Amino acid sequence: KHPPFVFAPPASRFEWRRHPIPAKFPGVIDHAQLKNVPHKIFLNPSTSEVLCTTTAEALAMNKFAIIPKHPSNTFFLQFTNCLSYDTLEECADKMEWALENTPTLLSEEERRKFTWKAATERLLESSIVTVKQARKRAEDGMDKTDAR
């Protein structure tokens, strides 16, 4: 269905100069300036770099975010415009679908999840240790693991 994915980077600096990657790097730009650009897709194929902020920004700007299914991306899977994949073929399918469709506007609930208040609530929720958990950590000798 899709042509095979081929990554053939230039073998030398000479070859790189003769056949540069057709990309434009405009330098530092405030993400707010990108809100009304005609682009509607953000593709983040990485599972090793920390690009969660850019994924969040793309989703917050009502763009499709095409991301691999990976623990670092779990939070984003709940959003309507998040398109996740396991294989390169699925990635190509998601890209094709996104090119043919229009992202939906964030719901009020989705919009709230991108606020500092919601982020702070998630941080507090994840940091709560119950009395039972604290006792178990003490019994296992793990109550001082964070002490320096």
Coordinates of C-alpha atoms in Angstrom, one line a residue:
K1 CA 0.0 0.0 0.0
H2 CA 2.8 2.4 0.9
P3 CA 6.2 2.6 -0.6
P4 CA 8.9 1.2 1.7
F5 CA 10.5 3.7 4.1
V6 CA 14.1 4.3 3.1
F7 CA 16.6 6.4 5.2
A8 CA 19.7 7.1 3.1
P9 CA 21.5 10.0 4.7
P10 CA 24.4 11.6 2.8
A11 CA 27.6 9.6 3.2
S12 CA 29.9 12.7 3.4
R13 CA 29.9 16.5 4.0
F14 CA 30.5 17.0 0.3
E15 CA 27.4 14.9 -0.6
W16 CA 25.4 16.7 2.1
R17 CA 26.3 20.1 0.6
R18 CA 25.5 18.9 -2.9
H19 CA 22.1 17.4 -1.8
P20 CA 20.9 19.2 1.3
I21 CA 17.8 18.1 3.2
P22 CA 14.9 20.2 1.8
A23 CA 14.1 21.8 5.2
K24 CA 13.9 25.3 6.4
F25 CA 15.1 26.1 10.0
P26 CA 13.8 29.6 10.8
G27 CA 15.6 29.7 14.2
V28 CA 13.9 30.5 17.5
I29 CA 10.2 31.3 17.1
D30 CA 7.6 31.7 19.9
H31 CA 5.2 28.9 19.5
A32 CA 2.3 31.3 19.8
Q33 CA 3.3 32.7 16.4
L34 CA 2.6 29.3 14.9
K35 CA -1.0 29.1 16.0
N36 CA -2.5 30.2 12.7
V37 CA -0.1 28.6 10.2
P38 CA -1.8 26.3 7.7
H39 CA 0.0 23.2 8.9
K40 CA -2.3 20.8 10.6
I41 CA 0.0 17.8 11.4
F42 CA 2.8 17.4 13.9
L43 CA 4.8 14.2 13.4
N44 CA 7.0 13.1 16.3
P45 CA 8.5 9.7 15.5
S46 CA 11.0 9.8 18.4
T47 CA 10.9 7.4 21.4
S48 CA 14.3 8.6 22.8
E49 CA 14.1 12.4 22.8
V50 CA 12.1 14.5 25.2
L51 CA 9.6 16.1 22.8
C52 CA 6.5 15.9 25.0
T53 CA 6.3 19.7 25.2
T54 CA 6.1 20.1 21.5
T55 CA 3.5 17.4 21.3
A56 CA 1.4 19.2 23.9
E57 CA 1.8 22.5 22.1
A58 CA 0.7 20.9 18.8
L59 CA -2.4 19.3 20.4
A60 CA -3.2 22.6 22.3
M61 CA -3.1 24.4 18.9
N62 CA -5.7 21.9 17.5
K63 CA -3.1 20.1 15.3
F64 CA -3.0 16.4 14.7
A65 CA -0.1 14.8 16.7
I66 CA 1.1 11.6 15.2
I67 CA 3.2 9.8 17.8
P68 CA 4.5 6.3 18.5
K69 CA 2.8 4.3 21.2
H70 CA 5.4 4.6 24.0
P71 CA 5.2 5.1 27.8
S72 CA 6.4 8.8 27.4
N73 CA 3.4 9.5 25.2
T74 CA 0.7 7.9 27.3
F75 CA -0.7 11.2 28.5
F76 CA -1.4 12.3 24.9
L77 CA -3.4 9.2 23.9
Q78 CA -6.6 10.6 25.5
F79 CA -6.8 13.6 23.1
T80 CA -9.0 13.4 20.0
N81 CA -6.4 14.7 17.6
C82 CA -3.7 12.3 18.9
L83 CA -3.0 9.6 16.3
S84 CA -0.7 6.9 17.7
Y85 CA 1.0 4.0 15.9
D86 CA 3.1 0.9 16.5
T87 CA 4.7 0.4 13.1
L88 CA 5.9 2.6 10.2
E89 CA 3.0 1.3 8.1
E90 CA 0.6 2.5 10.8
C91 CA 2.4 5.8 10.9
A92 CA 2.0 6.2 7.2
D93 CA -1.7 5.3 7.5
K94 CA -2.2 7.9 10.2
M95 CA -0.4 10.5 8.1
E96 CA -2.6 9.7 5.1
W97 CA -5.7 9.9 7.3
A98 CA -4.6 13.2 8.8
L99 CA -3.9 14.7 5.4
E100 CA -7.5 13.9 4.3
N101 CA -9.2 15.1 7.5
T102 CA -9.5 18.2 9.7
P103 CA -8.4 18.3 13.3
T104 CA -11.3 18.8 15.8
L105 CA -11.3 21.7 18.2
L106 CA -10.3 20.9 21.7
S107 CA -13.2 20.2 24.0
E108 CA -13.4 22.2 27.2
E109 CA -12.2 19.1 29.2
E110 CA -9.3 18.6 26.8
R111 CA -8.4 22.4 26.9
R112 CA -8.4 22.3 30.7
K113 CA -5.9 19.4 30.8
F114 CA -3.3 21.8 29.2
T115 CA -3.6 24.4 32.0
W116 CA -1.1 24.9 34.7
K117 CA -3.8 24.2 37.3
A118 CA -4.5 20.7 35.8
A119 CA -0.8 20.0 35.5
T120 CA -0.3 21.0 39.2
E121 CA -3.2 18.7 40.2
R122 CA -1.7 15.8 38.3
L123 CA 1.7 16.4 40.0
L124 CA 0.1 16.5 43.5
E125 CA -2.0 13.4 42.7
S126 CA 1.1 11.5 41.6
S127 CA 3.1 12.5 44.6
I128 CA 0.7 11.5 47.3
V129 CA 1.9 8.6 49.5
T130 CA -0.8 7.0 51.6
V131 CA -0.1 5.9 55.2
K132 CA -0.3 2.3 54.0
Q133 CA 2.3 2.9 51.3
A134 CA 4.6 4.8 53.7
R135 CA 4.5 1.9 56.2
K136 CA 5.2 -0.6 53.4
R137 CA 8.2 1.5 52.3
A138 CA 9.5 1.7 55.8
E139 CA 9.1 -2.1 56.3
D140 CA 11.0 -2.7 53.0
G141 CA 13.8 -0.2 54.0
M142 CA 12.8 2.1 51.2
D143 CA 11.6 5.1 53.3
K144 CA 15.0 6.9 53.0
T145 CA 15.7 6.3 49.3
D146 CA 15.0 9.9 48.4
A147 CA 17.1 11.3 51.2
R148 CA 20.5 12.8 50.2

